[in-house]
Short mmCIF file of N, CA, C and O in Angstrom, two decimals:
data_model
loop_
_atom_site.label_atom_id
_atom_site.label_comp_id
_atom_site.label_asym_id
_atom_site.label_seq_id
_atom_site.Cartn_x
_atom_site.Cartn_y
_atom_site.Cartn_z
N MET A 15 -131.82 79.65 148.01
CA MET A 15 -132.15 78.45 147.26
C MET A 15 -131.29 77.31 147.79
O MET A 15 -130.07 77.45 147.85
N ASN A 16 -131.92 76.23 148.19
CA ASN A 16 -131.14 75.07 148.63
C ASN A 16 -131.60 73.84 147.84
O ASN A 16 -132.61 73.87 147.14
N LEU A 17 -130.83 72.79 147.93
CA LEU A 17 -131.09 71.58 147.14
C LEU A 17 -132.44 70.98 147.45
O LEU A 17 -133.15 70.58 146.53
N GLU A 18 -132.82 70.89 148.71
CA GLU A 18 -134.11 70.29 149.06
C GLU A 18 -135.26 71.03 148.39
O GLU A 18 -136.15 70.42 147.79
N LEU A 19 -135.25 72.33 148.47
CA LEU A 19 -136.32 73.14 147.85
C LEU A 19 -136.28 73.00 146.33
O LEU A 19 -137.31 72.83 145.68
N ALA A 20 -135.09 73.03 145.76
CA ALA A 20 -134.95 72.90 144.30
C ALA A 20 -135.49 71.54 143.83
O ALA A 20 -136.15 71.46 142.79
N LEU A 21 -135.23 70.49 144.58
CA LEU A 21 -135.73 69.17 144.21
C LEU A 21 -137.26 69.11 144.29
O LEU A 21 -137.91 68.51 143.45
N ARG A 22 -137.82 69.74 145.32
CA ARG A 22 -139.29 69.80 145.42
C ARG A 22 -139.88 70.56 144.24
O ARG A 22 -140.94 70.19 143.71
N MET A 23 -139.21 71.59 143.81
CA MET A 23 -139.70 72.37 142.68
C MET A 23 -139.62 71.57 141.37
O MET A 23 -140.58 71.59 140.57
N THR A 24 -138.53 70.84 141.16
CA THR A 24 -138.45 70.03 139.95
C THR A 24 -139.50 68.92 139.98
O THR A 24 -140.10 68.63 138.93
N GLU A 25 -139.76 68.35 141.14
CA GLU A 25 -140.81 67.33 141.24
C GLU A 25 -142.18 67.90 140.92
O GLU A 25 -142.99 67.25 140.24
N ALA A 26 -142.46 69.11 141.38
CA ALA A 26 -143.75 69.73 141.08
C ALA A 26 -143.91 69.97 139.59
O ALA A 26 -145.00 69.77 139.02
N ALA A 27 -142.85 70.37 138.92
CA ALA A 27 -142.90 70.57 137.48
C ALA A 27 -143.17 69.25 136.76
O ALA A 27 -143.97 69.19 135.81
N ILE A 28 -142.53 68.18 137.20
CA ILE A 28 -142.72 66.87 136.57
C ILE A 28 -144.14 66.35 136.79
O ILE A 28 -144.76 65.79 135.87
N LYS A 29 -144.68 66.55 137.98
CA LYS A 29 -146.08 66.16 138.23
C LYS A 29 -147.03 66.92 137.32
O LYS A 29 -147.99 66.36 136.80
N GLN A 30 -146.78 68.20 137.14
CA GLN A 30 -147.62 69.01 136.26
C GLN A 30 -147.48 68.53 134.81
O GLN A 30 -148.46 68.46 134.08
N ALA A 31 -146.28 68.17 134.43
CA ALA A 31 -146.05 67.65 133.07
C ALA A 31 -146.87 66.38 132.84
O ALA A 31 -147.45 66.22 131.77
N ALA A 32 -146.91 65.52 133.83
CA ALA A 32 -147.71 64.29 133.70
C ALA A 32 -149.18 64.63 133.50
O ALA A 32 -149.86 64.02 132.69
N ARG A 33 -149.67 65.63 134.25
CA ARG A 33 -151.06 66.06 134.07
C ARG A 33 -151.30 66.67 132.69
O ARG A 33 -152.36 66.54 132.13
N GLU A 34 -150.29 67.35 132.18
CA GLU A 34 -150.37 68.01 130.88
C GLU A 34 -150.16 67.05 129.71
O GLU A 34 -150.40 67.41 128.57
N GLY A 35 -149.64 65.87 130.00
CA GLY A 35 -149.32 64.91 128.92
C GLY A 35 -148.03 65.28 128.21
O GLY A 35 -147.85 64.96 127.04
N ALA A 36 -147.13 65.94 128.91
CA ALA A 36 -145.86 66.38 128.32
C ALA A 36 -144.70 65.60 128.95
O ALA A 36 -144.82 65.09 130.07
N THR A 37 -143.61 65.49 128.22
CA THR A 37 -142.37 64.95 128.79
C THR A 37 -141.36 66.09 128.75
O THR A 37 -141.10 66.64 127.68
N ILE A 38 -140.83 66.42 129.90
CA ILE A 38 -140.04 67.65 130.02
C ILE A 38 -138.67 67.41 130.66
O ILE A 38 -138.43 66.38 131.27
N SER A 39 -137.86 68.42 130.54
CA SER A 39 -136.66 68.61 131.36
C SER A 39 -136.91 69.85 132.17
O SER A 39 -137.53 70.81 131.69
N VAL A 40 -136.44 69.88 133.42
CA VAL A 40 -136.65 71.03 134.29
C VAL A 40 -135.37 71.33 135.05
O VAL A 40 -134.69 70.42 135.52
N ALA A 41 -135.05 72.62 135.14
CA ALA A 41 -133.85 73.07 135.84
C ALA A 41 -134.22 74.15 136.84
O ALA A 41 -135.09 74.98 136.57
N VAL A 42 -133.54 74.15 137.97
CA VAL A 42 -133.67 75.20 138.98
C VAL A 42 -132.27 75.76 139.20
O VAL A 42 -131.31 75.00 139.40
N VAL A 43 -132.15 77.09 139.13
CA VAL A 43 -130.86 77.74 139.35
C VAL A 43 -130.96 78.71 140.53
O VAL A 43 -132.05 79.12 140.93
N ASP A 44 -129.81 79.05 141.09
CA ASP A 44 -129.77 79.99 142.22
C ASP A 44 -129.66 81.43 141.70
O ASP A 44 -129.72 81.67 140.50
N GLN A 45 -129.44 82.38 142.61
CA GLN A 45 -129.42 83.79 142.23
C GLN A 45 -128.25 84.15 141.31
O GLN A 45 -128.31 85.16 140.63
N GLY A 46 -127.23 83.33 141.28
CA GLY A 46 -126.13 83.53 140.35
C GLY A 46 -126.32 82.79 139.05
O GLY A 46 -125.43 82.75 138.21
N ALA A 47 -127.51 82.19 138.88
CA ALA A 47 -127.88 81.42 137.70
C ALA A 47 -127.07 80.12 137.57
O ALA A 47 -126.92 79.58 136.50
N HIS A 48 -126.59 79.61 138.72
CA HIS A 48 -125.87 78.34 138.74
C HIS A 48 -126.86 77.20 139.00
O HIS A 48 -127.73 77.31 139.86
N LEU A 49 -126.71 76.13 138.29
CA LEU A 49 -127.61 74.99 138.39
C LEU A 49 -127.61 74.38 139.78
O LEU A 49 -126.55 74.08 140.34
N VAL A 50 -128.80 74.22 140.35
CA VAL A 50 -128.97 73.58 141.67
C VAL A 50 -129.60 72.21 141.49
O VAL A 50 -129.22 71.25 142.14
N SER A 51 -130.60 72.10 140.60
CA SER A 51 -131.29 70.84 140.39
C SER A 51 -131.72 70.73 138.93
O SER A 51 -132.11 71.72 138.31
N PHE A 52 -131.62 69.50 138.40
CA PHE A 52 -132.06 69.24 137.03
C PHE A 52 -132.64 67.85 136.97
O PHE A 52 -132.09 66.92 137.55
N GLN A 53 -133.78 67.71 136.30
CA GLN A 53 -134.38 66.40 136.05
C GLN A 53 -134.88 66.35 134.60
O GLN A 53 -135.40 67.36 134.10
N ARG A 54 -134.76 65.19 134.01
CA ARG A 54 -135.26 64.95 132.65
C ARG A 54 -136.11 63.70 132.67
O ARG A 54 -135.67 62.63 133.09
N MET A 55 -137.36 63.87 132.24
CA MET A 55 -138.28 62.74 132.19
C MET A 55 -137.83 61.78 131.07
O MET A 55 -137.30 62.23 130.05
N GLU A 56 -138.08 60.50 131.28
CA GLU A 56 -137.78 59.53 130.25
C GLU A 56 -138.54 59.89 128.97
O GLU A 56 -139.73 60.17 129.02
N GLY A 57 -137.84 59.91 127.87
CA GLY A 57 -138.46 60.23 126.59
C GLY A 57 -138.51 61.71 126.27
O GLY A 57 -139.01 62.10 125.22
N ALA A 58 -137.99 62.56 127.16
CA ALA A 58 -138.00 64.00 126.91
C ALA A 58 -137.08 64.35 125.74
O ALA A 58 -136.15 63.60 125.42
N GLU A 59 -137.35 65.47 125.12
CA GLU A 59 -136.58 65.92 123.98
C GLU A 59 -135.10 66.00 124.29
O GLU A 59 -134.70 66.32 125.41
N LEU A 60 -134.27 65.75 123.28
CA LEU A 60 -132.83 65.81 123.46
C LEU A 60 -132.32 67.22 123.77
O LEU A 60 -131.28 67.39 124.39
N SER A 61 -133.08 68.23 123.37
CA SER A 61 -132.66 69.60 123.58
C SER A 61 -132.91 70.08 125.02
O SER A 61 -132.38 71.12 125.42
N GLY A 62 -133.67 69.35 125.78
CA GLY A 62 -134.04 69.78 127.13
C GLY A 62 -132.87 70.10 128.06
O GLY A 62 -132.91 71.09 128.78
N PRO A 63 -131.80 69.28 128.07
CA PRO A 63 -130.69 69.58 128.96
C PRO A 63 -129.97 70.89 128.62
O PRO A 63 -129.22 71.42 129.45
N VAL A 64 -130.18 71.43 127.44
CA VAL A 64 -129.64 72.75 127.08
C VAL A 64 -130.68 73.83 127.30
O VAL A 64 -130.40 74.86 127.91
N LEU A 65 -131.92 73.59 126.81
CA LEU A 65 -132.92 74.65 126.88
C LEU A 65 -133.46 74.93 128.27
O LEU A 65 -133.67 76.09 128.63
N ALA A 66 -133.70 73.90 129.08
CA ALA A 66 -134.27 74.14 130.42
C ALA A 66 -133.31 74.98 131.29
O ALA A 66 -133.73 76.01 131.84
N PRO A 67 -132.04 74.62 131.41
CA PRO A 67 -131.13 75.48 132.17
C PRO A 67 -130.98 76.86 131.52
O PRO A 67 -130.82 77.87 132.22
N GLY A 68 -131.02 76.90 130.20
CA GLY A 68 -130.91 78.18 129.50
C GLY A 68 -132.08 79.11 129.81
O GLY A 68 -131.90 80.32 129.99
N LYS A 69 -133.28 78.56 129.89
CA LYS A 69 -134.45 79.37 130.24
C LYS A 69 -134.34 79.85 131.69
O LYS A 69 -134.65 81.01 131.99
N ALA A 70 -133.89 78.97 132.60
CA ALA A 70 -133.71 79.38 133.99
C ALA A 70 -132.67 80.49 134.10
O ALA A 70 -132.88 81.49 134.77
N TYR A 71 -131.55 80.32 133.42
CA TYR A 71 -130.48 81.32 133.39
C TYR A 71 -131.01 82.67 132.88
O TYR A 71 -130.80 83.71 133.51
N THR A 72 -131.71 82.62 131.76
CA THR A 72 -132.23 83.84 131.15
C THR A 72 -133.18 84.55 132.09
O THR A 72 -133.12 85.79 132.21
N SER A 73 -134.05 83.81 132.76
CA SER A 73 -135.03 84.44 133.65
C SER A 73 -134.34 85.15 134.83
O SER A 73 -134.82 86.19 135.28
N VAL A 74 -133.24 84.58 135.32
CA VAL A 74 -132.51 85.21 136.42
C VAL A 74 -131.75 86.45 135.94
O VAL A 74 -131.84 87.52 136.52
N VAL A 75 -131.01 86.30 134.86
CA VAL A 75 -130.16 87.38 134.38
C VAL A 75 -130.99 88.59 133.94
O VAL A 75 -130.62 89.74 134.21
N LEU A 76 -132.11 88.33 133.27
CA LEU A 76 -132.94 89.43 132.78
C LEU A 76 -134.07 89.80 133.72
O LEU A 76 -134.81 90.75 133.47
N ARG A 77 -134.25 89.03 134.79
CA ARG A 77 -135.25 89.29 135.84
C ARG A 77 -136.66 89.40 135.27
O ARG A 77 -137.44 90.26 135.66
N ARG A 78 -136.98 88.49 134.38
CA ARG A 78 -138.32 88.43 133.82
C ARG A 78 -138.58 87.05 133.24
O ARG A 78 -137.65 86.32 132.93
N ALA A 79 -139.85 86.74 133.11
CA ALA A 79 -140.25 85.47 132.51
C ALA A 79 -139.82 85.43 131.05
O ALA A 79 -139.95 86.44 130.33
N THR A 80 -139.34 84.28 130.62
CA THR A 80 -138.88 84.18 129.22
C THR A 80 -140.03 84.30 128.25
O THR A 80 -139.81 84.71 127.10
N ALA A 81 -141.25 84.01 128.67
CA ALA A 81 -142.41 84.17 127.78
C ALA A 81 -142.60 85.63 127.38
O ALA A 81 -143.16 85.91 126.33
N ASP A 82 -142.11 86.56 128.21
CA ASP A 82 -142.24 87.99 127.91
C ASP A 82 -141.20 88.48 126.91
O ASP A 82 -141.25 89.62 126.48
N LEU A 83 -140.25 87.64 126.57
CA LEU A 83 -139.12 88.09 125.76
C LEU A 83 -139.31 87.95 124.27
O LEU A 83 -138.62 88.63 123.51
N ALA A 84 -140.22 87.10 123.83
CA ALA A 84 -140.35 86.87 122.39
C ALA A 84 -140.61 88.16 121.61
O ALA A 84 -139.92 88.46 120.63
N SER A 85 -141.55 88.94 122.07
CA SER A 85 -141.85 90.20 121.35
C SER A 85 -140.74 91.24 121.54
O SER A 85 -140.47 92.02 120.64
N LEU A 86 -140.09 91.21 122.69
CA LEU A 86 -139.03 92.19 122.95
C LEU A 86 -137.77 91.93 122.14
O LEU A 86 -137.02 92.87 121.83
N THR A 87 -137.53 90.67 121.77
CA THR A 87 -136.33 90.33 121.02
C THR A 87 -136.58 90.21 119.51
O THR A 87 -135.64 89.99 118.75
N ALA A 88 -137.82 90.39 119.09
CA ALA A 88 -138.16 90.38 117.67
C ALA A 88 -137.68 91.67 117.02
O ALA A 88 -137.43 92.67 117.70
N PRO A 89 -137.51 91.67 115.69
CA PRO A 89 -137.11 92.91 115.02
C PRO A 89 -138.00 94.08 115.43
O PRO A 89 -139.22 93.99 115.45
N GLY A 90 -137.37 95.17 115.81
CA GLY A 90 -138.08 96.34 116.27
C GLY A 90 -138.32 96.39 117.76
O GLY A 90 -138.70 97.40 118.32
N GLY A 91 -138.09 95.28 118.45
CA GLY A 91 -138.30 95.21 119.89
C GLY A 91 -137.14 95.84 120.65
O GLY A 91 -136.03 96.01 120.13
N GLU A 92 -137.40 96.20 121.91
CA GLU A 92 -136.39 96.84 122.76
C GLU A 92 -135.11 96.04 122.90
O GLU A 92 -134.03 96.60 123.05
N LEU A 93 -135.24 94.71 122.91
CA LEU A 93 -134.09 93.85 123.12
C LEU A 93 -133.70 93.08 121.86
O LEU A 93 -133.08 92.02 121.94
N PHE A 94 -134.03 93.63 120.70
CA PHE A 94 -133.70 92.96 119.44
C PHE A 94 -132.20 92.65 119.40
O PHE A 94 -131.37 93.48 119.73
N GLY A 95 -131.88 91.44 119.00
CA GLY A 95 -130.50 91.01 118.90
C GLY A 95 -130.02 90.24 120.13
O GLY A 95 -128.95 89.66 120.10
N LEU A 96 -130.80 90.24 121.18
CA LEU A 96 -130.40 89.56 122.41
C LEU A 96 -130.50 88.04 122.30
O LEU A 96 -129.67 87.32 122.84
N ALA A 97 -131.51 87.55 121.62
CA ALA A 97 -131.76 86.10 121.54
C ALA A 97 -130.55 85.40 120.93
O ALA A 97 -129.87 85.93 120.07
N GLY A 98 -130.30 84.21 121.41
CA GLY A 98 -129.17 83.44 120.94
C GLY A 98 -128.15 83.29 122.03
O GLY A 98 -128.33 83.72 123.16
N ASP A 99 -127.04 82.65 121.71
CA ASP A 99 -125.99 82.37 122.67
C ASP A 99 -126.58 81.74 123.92
O ASP A 99 -127.15 80.66 123.85
N ARG A 100 -126.56 82.39 125.05
CA ARG A 100 -127.10 81.80 126.31
C ARG A 100 -128.53 82.22 126.60
O ARG A 100 -129.11 81.70 127.53
N PHE A 101 -129.07 83.16 125.87
CA PHE A 101 -130.41 83.66 126.17
C PHE A 101 -131.47 82.90 125.40
O PHE A 101 -131.44 82.87 124.18
N ILE A 102 -132.39 82.30 126.11
CA ILE A 102 -133.51 81.55 125.51
C ILE A 102 -134.74 82.42 125.70
O ILE A 102 -135.18 82.67 126.83
N CYS A 103 -135.30 82.86 124.60
CA CYS A 103 -136.34 83.90 124.64
C CYS A 103 -137.71 83.44 124.22
O CYS A 103 -138.39 84.06 123.40
N PHE A 104 -138.14 82.30 124.76
CA PHE A 104 -139.51 81.85 124.60
C PHE A 104 -139.93 81.16 125.89
O PHE A 104 -139.11 80.82 126.73
N GLY A 105 -141.22 80.99 126.08
CA GLY A 105 -141.79 80.59 127.36
C GLY A 105 -141.23 79.34 127.99
O GLY A 105 -140.83 78.39 127.32
N GLY A 106 -141.22 79.35 129.35
CA GLY A 106 -140.80 78.21 130.13
C GLY A 106 -139.80 78.58 131.22
O GLY A 106 -139.45 77.75 132.05
N GLY A 107 -139.34 79.84 131.25
CA GLY A 107 -138.42 80.29 132.29
C GLY A 107 -139.10 81.33 133.18
O GLY A 107 -139.75 82.23 132.67
N ILE A 108 -138.97 81.16 134.49
CA ILE A 108 -139.60 82.08 135.45
C ILE A 108 -138.59 82.44 136.54
O ILE A 108 -138.01 81.54 137.15
N PRO A 109 -138.39 83.74 136.80
CA PRO A 109 -137.54 84.12 137.92
C PRO A 109 -138.27 83.95 139.24
O PRO A 109 -139.50 84.06 139.30
N LEU A 110 -137.52 83.69 140.29
CA LEU A 110 -138.09 83.57 141.64
C LEU A 110 -137.64 84.78 142.45
O LEU A 110 -136.44 85.11 142.48
N TRP A 111 -138.59 85.43 143.08
CA TRP A 111 -138.33 86.67 143.82
C TRP A 111 -138.46 86.46 145.32
O TRP A 111 -139.25 85.64 145.76
N ALA A 112 -137.73 87.25 146.08
CA ALA A 112 -137.86 87.27 147.55
C ALA A 112 -137.70 88.71 148.03
O ALA A 112 -136.95 89.49 147.43
N ASP A 113 -138.39 89.04 149.09
CA ASP A 113 -138.30 90.37 149.67
C ASP A 113 -137.42 90.29 150.90
O ASP A 113 -137.72 89.56 151.85
N TYR A 114 -136.36 91.03 150.90
CA TYR A 114 -135.41 91.05 152.02
C TYR A 114 -135.46 92.37 152.81
O TYR A 114 -134.49 92.79 153.37
N GLY A 115 -136.63 93.02 152.78
CA GLY A 115 -136.80 94.24 153.54
C GLY A 115 -136.40 95.50 152.81
O GLY A 115 -136.85 96.58 153.13
N GLU A 116 -135.54 95.38 151.84
CA GLU A 116 -135.10 96.53 151.04
C GLU A 116 -135.65 96.43 149.62
O GLU A 116 -135.06 96.97 148.70
N GLY A 117 -136.73 95.71 149.47
CA GLY A 117 -137.29 95.48 148.15
C GLY A 117 -137.03 94.08 147.68
O GLY A 117 -136.21 93.35 148.26
N GLU A 118 -137.70 93.70 146.64
CA GLU A 118 -137.57 92.35 146.13
C GLU A 118 -136.31 92.22 145.25
O GLU A 118 -135.89 93.16 144.62
N ARG A 119 -135.77 91.00 145.26
CA ARG A 119 -134.66 90.69 144.37
C ARG A 119 -134.81 89.25 143.89
O ARG A 119 -135.44 88.42 144.56
N VAL A 120 -134.22 88.95 142.77
CA VAL A 120 -134.27 87.62 142.19
C VAL A 120 -133.32 86.73 142.98
O VAL A 120 -132.15 87.07 143.18
N ILE A 121 -133.82 85.58 143.41
CA ILE A 121 -132.98 84.64 144.17
C ILE A 121 -132.81 83.29 143.45
O ILE A 121 -132.17 82.39 143.98
N GLY A 122 -133.37 83.18 142.26
CA GLY A 122 -133.24 81.95 141.50
C GLY A 122 -134.19 81.95 140.33
O GLY A 122 -134.88 82.96 140.05
N GLY A 123 -134.22 80.84 139.63
CA GLY A 123 -135.11 80.74 138.48
C GLY A 123 -135.39 79.29 138.13
O GLY A 123 -134.68 78.37 138.56
N ILE A 124 -136.44 79.11 137.35
CA ILE A 124 -136.88 77.79 136.90
C ILE A 124 -136.90 77.81 135.38
O ILE A 124 -137.30 78.82 134.78
N GLY A 125 -136.49 76.72 134.77
CA GLY A 125 -136.59 76.57 133.33
C GLY A 125 -137.17 75.22 132.99
O GLY A 125 -136.76 74.21 133.57
N VAL A 126 -138.13 75.20 132.09
CA VAL A 126 -138.77 73.96 131.66
C VAL A 126 -138.77 73.92 130.14
O VAL A 126 -139.06 74.92 129.48
N SER A 127 -138.46 72.75 129.59
CA SER A 127 -138.46 72.56 128.14
C SER A 127 -138.92 71.15 127.82
O SER A 127 -138.62 70.20 128.55
N GLY A 128 -139.65 71.02 126.72
CA GLY A 128 -140.03 69.69 126.24
C GLY A 128 -141.46 69.60 125.77
O GLY A 128 -141.79 68.79 124.92
N GLY A 129 -142.33 70.43 126.32
CA GLY A 129 -143.72 70.45 125.90
C GLY A 129 -143.97 71.60 124.95
O GLY A 129 -143.02 72.18 124.39
N THR A 130 -145.24 71.94 124.77
CA THR A 130 -145.53 73.17 124.05
C THR A 130 -145.13 74.33 124.95
O THR A 130 -144.87 74.14 126.13
N ILE A 131 -145.12 75.52 124.39
CA ILE A 131 -144.79 76.68 125.22
C ILE A 131 -145.77 76.77 126.39
O ILE A 131 -145.37 77.01 127.54
N ALA A 132 -147.06 76.58 126.13
CA ALA A 132 -148.06 76.65 127.20
C ALA A 132 -147.81 75.58 128.27
O ALA A 132 -147.93 75.86 129.47
N GLN A 133 -147.44 74.38 127.87
CA GLN A 133 -147.15 73.33 128.82
C GLN A 133 -145.89 73.65 129.63
O GLN A 133 -145.86 73.45 130.85
N ASP A 134 -144.87 74.15 128.95
CA ASP A 134 -143.64 74.52 129.66
C ASP A 134 -143.93 75.60 130.71
O ASP A 134 -143.45 75.52 131.83
N VAL A 135 -144.72 76.59 130.34
CA VAL A 135 -145.07 77.67 131.26
C VAL A 135 -145.85 77.12 132.44
O VAL A 135 -145.59 77.44 133.60
N ALA A 136 -146.83 76.24 132.18
CA ALA A 136 -147.64 75.66 133.25
C ALA A 136 -146.77 74.85 134.23
O ALA A 136 -146.95 74.92 135.44
N CYS A 137 -145.81 74.11 133.68
CA CYS A 137 -144.93 73.32 134.53
C CYS A 137 -144.00 74.22 135.35
O CYS A 137 -143.75 73.95 136.53
N ALA A 138 -143.49 75.27 134.76
CA ALA A 138 -142.65 76.23 135.48
C ALA A 138 -143.45 76.93 136.57
O ALA A 138 -142.96 77.13 137.68
N GLU A 139 -144.69 77.25 136.27
CA GLU A 139 -145.56 77.88 137.29
C GLU A 139 -145.85 76.93 138.45
O GLU A 139 -145.89 77.35 139.60
N ALA A 140 -146.00 75.66 138.15
CA ALA A 140 -146.21 74.66 139.22
C ALA A 140 -144.98 74.61 140.12
O ALA A 140 -145.10 74.54 141.35
N ALA A 141 -143.81 74.65 139.52
CA ALA A 141 -142.56 74.67 140.32
C ALA A 141 -142.47 75.95 141.13
O ALA A 141 -142.10 75.92 142.31
N ALA A 142 -142.82 77.07 140.54
CA ALA A 142 -142.76 78.36 141.24
C ALA A 142 -143.71 78.40 142.41
O ALA A 142 -143.45 79.04 143.42
N SER A 143 -144.84 77.68 142.31
CA SER A 143 -145.80 77.67 143.41
C SER A 143 -145.19 77.03 144.67
O SER A 143 -145.55 77.39 145.78
N VAL A 144 -144.26 76.11 144.49
CA VAL A 144 -143.56 75.51 145.63
C VAL A 144 -142.72 76.60 146.31
O VAL A 144 -142.68 76.67 147.54
N TRP A 145 -142.08 77.44 145.53
CA TRP A 145 -141.30 78.54 146.11
C TRP A 145 -142.20 79.48 146.89
O TRP A 145 -141.88 79.90 148.01
N LEU A 146 -143.35 79.79 146.33
CA LEU A 146 -144.27 80.75 146.98
C LEU A 146 -144.83 80.23 148.30
O LEU A 146 -145.21 81.02 149.17
N THR A 147 -144.93 78.90 148.44
CA THR A 147 -145.50 78.31 149.65
C THR A 147 -144.46 77.70 150.57
O THR A 147 -144.82 76.97 151.50
N ARG A 148 -143.21 77.99 150.35
CA ARG A 148 -142.13 77.38 151.14
C ARG A 148 -142.23 77.68 152.60
O ARG A 148 -142.78 78.54 153.12
#
């Protein structure tokens, strides 16, 4: 993950947000879940600078999309009790995978916050598509 690619991914998320009619914050993190790029659209929710990086962090650390975590962290779920602190367990975070010959591993993540869950997921997917076509 490098800055140029991370910036292209945040731009793709913002363009998708404009199409969706959402105002978002978007974060891209590296394989250690360290922030590489962050952008916040004018008028985006005040919680975005916390939630977007949190979703990106969660997707890297748990190696799964945050949209998959809601049911797993609910009472009775496999990961009940995990939500909170640094883990954001609702849609908008997507891990980025790469194959290095010995199998795939997570090399970064995207987090989007500010729209509906569906809008956040769509914007994160738009950013991930830049990774897939790099």
